[in-house]
PDB file of C-alpha atoms in Angstrom:
ATOM      1  CA  UNK L   1     -56.564-178.009 -93.548  1.00  0.00           C
ATOM      2  CA  UNK L   2     -56.597-180.228 -90.371  1.00  0.00           C
ATOM      3  CA  UNK L   3     -55.580-178.335 -87.063  1.00  0.00           C
ATOM      4  CA  UNK L   4     -55.216-179.679 -83.649  1.00  0.00           C
ATOM      5  CA  UNK L   5     -57.715-178.298 -81.362  1.00  0.00           C
ATOM      6  CA  UNK L   6     -58.498-178.635 -77.760  1.00  0.00           C
ATOM      7  CA  UNK L   7     -62.255-177.770 -77.603  1.00  0.00           C
ATOM      8  CA  UNK L   8     -62.996-177.968 -74.158  1.00  0.00           C
ATOM      9  CA  UNK L   9     -60.979-175.864 -71.659  1.00  0.00           C
ATOM     10  CA  UNK L  10     -61.549-173.659 -68.372  1.00  0.00           C
ATOM     11  CA  UNK L  11     -58.902-171.123 -68.675  1.00  0.00           C
ATOM     12  CA  UNK L  12     -60.354-168.956 -65.898  1.00  0.00           C
ATOM     13  CA  UNK L  13     -60.363-171.734 -63.343  1.00  0.00           C
ATOM     14  CA  UNK L  14     -56.985-172.753 -64.825  1.00  0.00           C
ATOM     15  CA  UNK L  15     -55.398-169.516 -64.114  1.00  0.00           C
ATOM     16  CA  UNK L  16     -57.749-168.101 -61.310  1.00  0.00           C
ATOM     17  CA  UNK L  17     -57.111-164.527 -63.115  1.00  0.00           C
ATOM     18  CA  UNK L  18     -59.542-162.321 -64.830  1.00  0.00           C
ATOM     19  CA  UNK L  19     -58.856-161.301 -68.620  1.00  0.00           C
ATOM     20  CA  UNK L  20     -56.399-159.105 -69.515  1.00  0.00           C
ATOM     21  CA  UNK L  21     -53.649-159.355 -72.243  1.00  0.00           C
ATOM     22  CA  UNK L  22     -51.009-161.076 -70.003  1.00  0.00           C
ATOM     23  CA  UNK L  23     -53.393-163.827 -69.074  1.00  0.00           C
ATOM     24  CA  UNK L  24     -54.506-164.447 -72.730  1.00  0.00           C
ATOM     25  CA  UNK L  25     -50.771-164.420 -73.657  1.00  0.00           C
ATOM     26  CA  UNK L  26     -50.051-166.949 -70.977  1.00  0.00           C
ATOM     27  CA  UNK L  27     -53.039-169.347 -72.292  1.00  0.00           C
ATOM     28  CA  UNK L  28     -52.104-168.849 -76.122  1.00  0.00           C
ATOM     29  CA  UNK L  29     -48.477-169.686 -75.012  1.00  0.00           C
ATOM     30  CA  UNK L  30     -49.504-172.574 -73.008  1.00  0.00           C
ATOM     31  CA  UNK L  31     -51.638-173.918 -76.326  1.00  0.00           C
ATOM     32  CA  UNK L  32     -48.756-173.378 -78.506  1.00  0.00           C
ATOM     33  CA  UNK L  33     -46.200-175.063 -76.319  1.00  0.00           C
ATOM     34  CA  UNK L  34     -48.385-177.996 -76.316  1.00  0.00           C
ATOM     35  CA  UNK L  35     -48.595-178.174 -80.053  1.00  0.00           C
ATOM     36  CA  UNK L  36     -52.071-176.954 -80.585  1.00  0.00           C
ATOM     37  CA  UNK L  37     -53.188-174.934 -83.514  1.00  0.00           C
ATOM     38  CA  UNK L  38     -56.510-173.857 -81.665  1.00  0.00           C
ATOM     39  CA  UNK L  39     -58.085-173.594 -78.638  1.00  0.00           C
ATOM     40  CA  UNK L  40     -61.975-173.744 -77.397  1.00  0.00           C
ATOM     41  CA  UNK L  41     -62.508-171.423 -74.287  1.00  0.00           C
ATOM     42  CA  UNK L  42     -65.519-173.061 -72.461  1.00  0.00           C
ATOM     43  CA  UNK L  43     -66.214-171.558 -68.812  1.00  0.00           C
ATOM     44  CA  UNK L  44     -69.052-173.003 -66.966  1.00  0.00           C
ATOM     45  CA  UNK L  45     -72.282-171.236 -67.732  1.00  0.00           C
ATOM     46  CA  UNK L  46     -70.263-168.104 -68.963  1.00  0.00           C
ATOM     47  CA  UNK L  47     -70.534-167.310 -72.570  1.00  0.00           C
ATOM     48  CA  UNK L  48     -69.057-163.737 -72.326  1.00  0.00           C
ATOM     49  CA  UNK L  49     -65.635-164.798 -71.057  1.00  0.00           C
ATOM     50  CA  UNK L  50     -64.821-166.914 -74.144  1.00  0.00           C
ATOM     51  CA  UNK L  51     -65.886-164.040 -76.520  1.00  0.00           C
ATOM     52  CA  UNK L  52     -63.855-161.518 -74.663  1.00  0.00           C
ATOM     53  CA  UNK L  53     -60.864-163.807 -74.488  1.00  0.00           C
ATOM     54  CA  UNK L  54     -61.035-164.469 -78.232  1.00  0.00           C
ATOM     55  CA  UNK L  55     -61.475-160.282 -78.818  1.00  0.00           C
ATOM     56  CA  UNK L  56     -58.350-159.875 -76.610  1.00  0.00           C
ATOM     57  CA  UNK L  57     -56.307-162.670 -78.525  1.00  0.00           C
ATOM     58  CA  UNK L  58     -57.227-161.077 -81.739  1.00  0.00           C
ATOM     59  CA  UNK L  59     -55.809-157.966 -80.735  1.00  0.00           C
ATOM     60  CA  UNK L  60     -52.636-159.027 -78.862  1.00  0.00           C
ATOM     61  CA  UNK L  61     -51.815-162.741 -80.394  1.00  0.00           C
ATOM     62  CA  UNK L  62     -51.524-161.848 -84.023  1.00  0.00           C
ATOM     63  CA  UNK L  63     -53.477-164.785 -84.792  1.00  0.00           C
ATOM     64  CA  UNK L  64     -50.994-167.541 -83.165  1.00  0.00           C
ATOM     65  CA  UNK L  65     -53.700-169.949 -82.666  1.00  0.00           C
ATOM     66  CA  UNK L  66     -57.455-170.403 -83.573  1.00  0.00           C
ATOM     67  CA  UNK L  67     -59.566-169.228 -80.545  1.00  0.00           C
ATOM     68  CA  UNK L  68     -62.994-170.447 -80.635  1.00  0.00           C
ATOM     69  CA  UNK L  69     -65.379-168.858 -77.821  1.00  0.00           C
ATOM     70  CA  UNK L  70     -67.839-171.211 -76.027  1.00  0.00           C
ATOM     71  CA  UNK L  71     -69.371-172.277 -72.814  1.00  0.00           C
ATOM     72  CA  UNK L  72     -70.310-175.305 -71.039  1.00  0.00           C
ATOM     73  CA  UNK L  73     -73.850-175.310 -69.884  1.00  0.00           C
ATOM     74  CA  UNK L  74     -76.189-177.973 -67.942  1.00  0.00           C
ATOM     75  CA  UNK L  75     -78.824-179.223 -70.038  1.00  0.00           C
ATOM     76  CA  UNK L  76     -80.435-181.665 -68.065  1.00  0.00           C
ATOM     77  CA  UNK L  77     -79.708-184.677 -68.250  1.00  0.00           C
ATOM     78  CA  UNK L  78     -76.206-183.680 -69.713  1.00  0.00           C
ATOM     79  CA  UNK L  79     -73.560-181.109 -69.634  1.00  0.00           C
ATOM     80  CA  UNK L  80     -72.883-179.659 -72.933  1.00  0.00           C
ATOM     81  CA  UNK L  81     -70.544-177.481 -74.795  1.00  0.00           C
ATOM     82  CA  UNK L  82     -71.841-174.636 -77.057  1.00  0.00           C
ATOM     83  CA  UNK L  83     -68.935-173.220 -79.513  1.00  0.00           C
ATOM     84  CA  UNK L  84     -69.755-169.716 -81.116  1.00  0.00           C
ATOM     85  CA  UNK L  85     -68.592-170.395 -84.787  1.00  0.00           C
ATOM     86  CA  UNK L  86     -68.248-167.425 -87.597  1.00  0.00           C
ATOM     87  CA  UNK L  87     -71.505-166.543 -89.217  1.00  0.00           C
ATOM     88  CA  UNK L  88     -73.413-166.690 -86.305  1.00  0.00           C
ATOM     89  CA  UNK L  89     -73.216-170.575 -86.102  1.00  0.00           C
ATOM     90  CA  UNK L  90     -73.017-172.846 -83.258  1.00  0.00           C
ATOM     91  CA  UNK L  91     -71.658-176.339 -82.808  1.00  0.00           C
ATOM     92  CA  UNK L  92     -73.007-178.203 -79.514  1.00  0.00           C
ATOM     93  CA  UNK L  93     -71.507-181.444 -78.135  1.00  0.00           C
ATOM     94  CA  UNK L  94     -72.315-183.626 -75.085  1.00  0.00           C
ATOM     95  CA  UNK L  95     -69.084-183.338 -72.829  1.00  0.00           C
ATOM     96  CA  UNK L  96     -68.050-185.886 -70.449  1.00  0.00           C
ATOM     97  CA  UNK L  97     -71.047-188.486 -71.126  1.00  0.00           C
ATOM     98  CA  UNK L  98     -71.573-190.381 -68.202  1.00  0.00           C
ATOM     99  CA  UNK L  99     -70.755-187.729 -65.639  1.00  0.00           C
ATOM    100  CA  UNK L 100     -72.685-186.824 -63.965  1.00  0.00           C
ATOM    101  CA  UNK L 101     -74.382-190.525 -64.338  1.00  0.00           C
ATOM    102  CA  UNK L 102     -77.488-189.782 -66.368  1.00  0.00           C
ATOM    103  CA  UNK L 103     -78.632-191.277 -70.068  1.00  0.00           C
ATOM    104  CA  UNK L 104     -76.984-188.748 -72.183  1.00  0.00           C
ATOM    105  CA  UNK L 105     -78.611-190.642 -75.170  1.00  0.00           C
ATOM    106  CA  UNK L 106     -81.668-188.392 -74.429  1.00  0.00           C
ATOM    107  CA  UNK L 107     -79.987-185.610 -75.804  1.00  0.00           C
ATOM    108  CA  UNK L 108     -78.256-187.035 -78.933  1.00  0.00           C
ATOM    109  CA  UNK L 109     -80.665-185.354 -81.135  1.00  0.00           C
ATOM    110  CA  UNK L 110     -79.977-181.976 -79.925  1.00  0.00           C
ATOM    111  CA  UNK L 111     -76.171-181.878 -80.548  1.00  0.00           C
ATOM    112  CA  UNK L 112     -73.529-182.552 -83.396  1.00  0.00           C
ATOM    113  CA  UNK L 113     -70.883-184.275 -81.373  1.00  0.00           C
ATOM    114  CA  UNK L 114     -69.911-186.089 -78.296  1.00  0.00           C
ATOM    115  CA  UNK L 115     -66.773-186.424 -76.607  1.00  0.00           C
ATOM    116  CA  UNK L 116     -65.332-189.894 -76.484  1.00  0.00           C
ATOM    117  CA  UNK L 117     -62.217-188.947 -74.658  1.00  0.00           C
ATOM    118  CA  UNK L 118     -61.992-186.484 -71.787  1.00  0.00           C
ATOM    119  CA  UNK L 119     -58.851-186.166 -69.673  1.00  0.00           C
ATOM    120  CA  UNK L 120     -60.432-185.335 -66.424  1.00  0.00           C
ATOM    121  CA  UNK L 121     -63.389-187.520 -66.547  1.00  0.00           C
ATOM    122  CA  UNK L 122     -62.505-190.474 -68.833  1.00  0.00           C
ATOM    123  CA  UNK L 123     -62.403-193.054 -66.146  1.00  0.00           C
ATOM    124  CA  UNK L 124     -66.322-192.481 -65.878  1.00  0.00           C
ATOM    125  CA  UNK L 125     -67.128-192.668 -69.566  1.00  0.00           C
ATOM    126  CA  UNK L 126     -68.482-196.007 -70.937  1.00  0.00           C
ATOM    127  CA  UNK L 127     -66.920-196.179 -74.316  1.00  0.00           C
ATOM    128  CA  UNK L 128     -68.930-198.775 -75.612  1.00  0.00           C
ATOM    129  CA  UNK L 129     -72.215-196.802 -74.976  1.00  0.00           C
ATOM    130  CA  UNK L 130     -70.623-193.696 -76.054  1.00  0.00           C
ATOM    131  CA  UNK L 131     -69.368-195.105 -79.495  1.00  0.00           C
ATOM    132  CA  UNK L 132     -72.787-196.435 -79.759  1.00  0.00           C
ATOM    133  CA  UNK L 133     -74.659-193.352 -79.121  1.00  0.00           C
ATOM    134  CA  UNK L 134     -72.401-191.538 -81.580  1.00  0.00           C
ATOM    135  CA  UNK L 135     -72.852-194.000 -84.398  1.00  0.00           C
ATOM    136  CA  UNK L 136     -76.700-194.119 -83.823  1.00  0.00           C
ATOM    137  CA  UNK L 137     -77.009-190.171 -84.248  1.00  0.00           C
ATOM    138  CA  UNK L 138     -73.805-189.769 -86.516  1.00  0.00           C
ATOM    139  CA  UNK L 139     -72.294-187.429 -83.973  1.00  0.00           C
ATOM    140  CA  UNK L 140     -68.831-186.142 -84.609  1.00  0.00           C
ATOM    141  CA  UNK L 141     -66.616-188.166 -81.874  1.00  0.00           C
ATOM    142  CA  UNK L 142     -64.110-185.496 -79.906  1.00  0.00           C
ATOM    143  CA  UNK L 143     -61.267-185.876 -77.652  1.00  0.00           C
ATOM    144  CA  UNK L 144     -60.763-182.941 -75.166  1.00  0.00           C
ATOM    145  CA  UNK L 145     -58.742-182.093 -72.035  1.00  0.00           C
ATOM    146  CA  UNK L 146     -61.682-180.503 -70.037  1.00  0.00           C
ATOM    147  CA  UNK L 147     -58.606-178.517 -68.802  1.00  0.00           C
ATOM    148  CA  UNK L 148     -58.808-176.976 -65.284  1.00  0.00           C
ATOM    149  CA  UNK L 149     -55.025-176.286 -65.002  1.00  0.00           C
ATOM    150  CA  UNK L 150     -52.682-174.588 -67.527  1.00  0.00           C
ATOM    151  CA  UNK L 151     -50.788-177.923 -67.786  1.00  0.00           C
ATOM    152  CA  UNK L 152     -53.815-179.893 -68.599  1.00  0.00           C
ATOM    153  CA  UNK L 153     -54.623-177.836 -71.678  1.00  0.00           C
ATOM    154  CA  UNK L 154     -54.004-180.215 -74.828  1.00  0.00           C
ATOM    155  CA  UNK L 155     -53.895-183.478 -72.889  1.00  0.00           C
ATOM    156  CA  UNK L 156     -56.397-184.816 -75.274  1.00  0.00           C
ATOM    157  CA  UNK L 157     -57.124-182.744 -78.767  1.00  0.00           C
ATOM    158  CA  UNK L 158     -58.875-183.108 -82.121  1.00  0.00           C
ATOM    159  CA  UNK L 159     -57.575-183.143 -85.560  1.00  0.00           C
ATOM    160  CA  UNK L 160     -60.186-181.381 -87.633  1.00  0.00           C
ATOM    161  CA  UNK L 161     -60.843-178.216 -89.481  1.00  0.00           C
ATOM    162  CA  UNK L 162     -62.895-175.242 -88.775  1.00  0.00           C
ATOM    163  CA  UNK L 163     -64.856-176.393 -91.965  1.00  0.00           C
ATOM    164  CA  UNK L 164     -65.538-179.664 -90.143  1.00  0.00           C
ATOM    165  CA  UNK L 165     -67.392-177.970 -87.141  1.00  0.00           C
ATOM    166  CA  UNK L 166     -69.047-175.496 -89.483  1.00  0.00           C
ATOM    167  CA  UNK L 167     -70.417-178.461 -91.676  1.00  0.00           C
ATOM    168  CA  UNK L 168     -72.151-179.751 -88.653  1.00  0.00           C
ATOM    169  CA  UNK L 169     -73.230-176.638 -86.866  1.00  0.00           C
ATOM    170  CA  UNK L 170     -76.718-174.687 -87.031  1.00  0.00           C
ATOM    171  CA  UNK L 171     -77.758-171.229 -86.679  1.00  0.00           C
ATOM    172  CA  UNK L 172     -77.451-169.789 -83.238  1.00  0.00           C
ATOM    173  CA  UNK L 173     -80.501-168.531 -81.892  1.00  0.00           C
ATOM    174  CA  UNK L 174     -79.944-166.783 -78.324  1.00  0.00           C
ATOM    175  CA  UNK L 175     -82.297-167.865 -75.798  1.00  0.00           C
ATOM    176  CA  UNK L 176     -84.610-165.551 -73.991  1.00  0.00           C
ATOM    177  CA  UNK L 177     -83.850-165.138 -69.804  1.00  0.00           C
ATOM    178  CA  UNK L 178     -85.899-167.659 -68.077  1.00  0.00           C
ATOM    179  CA  UNK L 179     -86.551-170.024 -71.117  1.00  0.00           C
ATOM    180  CA  UNK L 180     -85.614-173.504 -70.623  1.00  0.00           C
ATOM    181  CA  UNK L 181     -82.455-174.758 -72.824  1.00  0.00           C
ATOM    182  CA  UNK L 182     -83.186-176.734 -75.546  1.00  0.00           C
TER     183      UNK L 182
END
């Protein structure tokens, strides 16, 4: 079943509040108000935030929407989102390719997807180049909000199933402290 999912949001930045049931309900409510079936919680370099968000949402929101925990990380020369999926799987995508201005194609063989639309950085993204890289590396093309405010959630979203992400995912292998990413 296809779902409307915004896979790139920064809900801590959007609310400025630490996690509790009220904050989670507020964010889930905003996502539902925008017509979303799911949301990726992807704070910068902060994996535990998305995991804790999902745990609270599972307890207090009765499965109102699909919550996918993740994080946005800097992996020179790009920024990338890691989504932590069921079965200890991970789906990675290059977020806002072209911001910062680097050769994002250098990491295309290390990810399964790439943003072709990003509400926050879209004006900095070279669509023609992104589409060429997506085609060359058979990357899943994604549209996300990169929300840094509650009203931004769902500005762009994807219509796909969790199975679409799982089919392209790979086993998650935690990195050791100090180890260079990818």
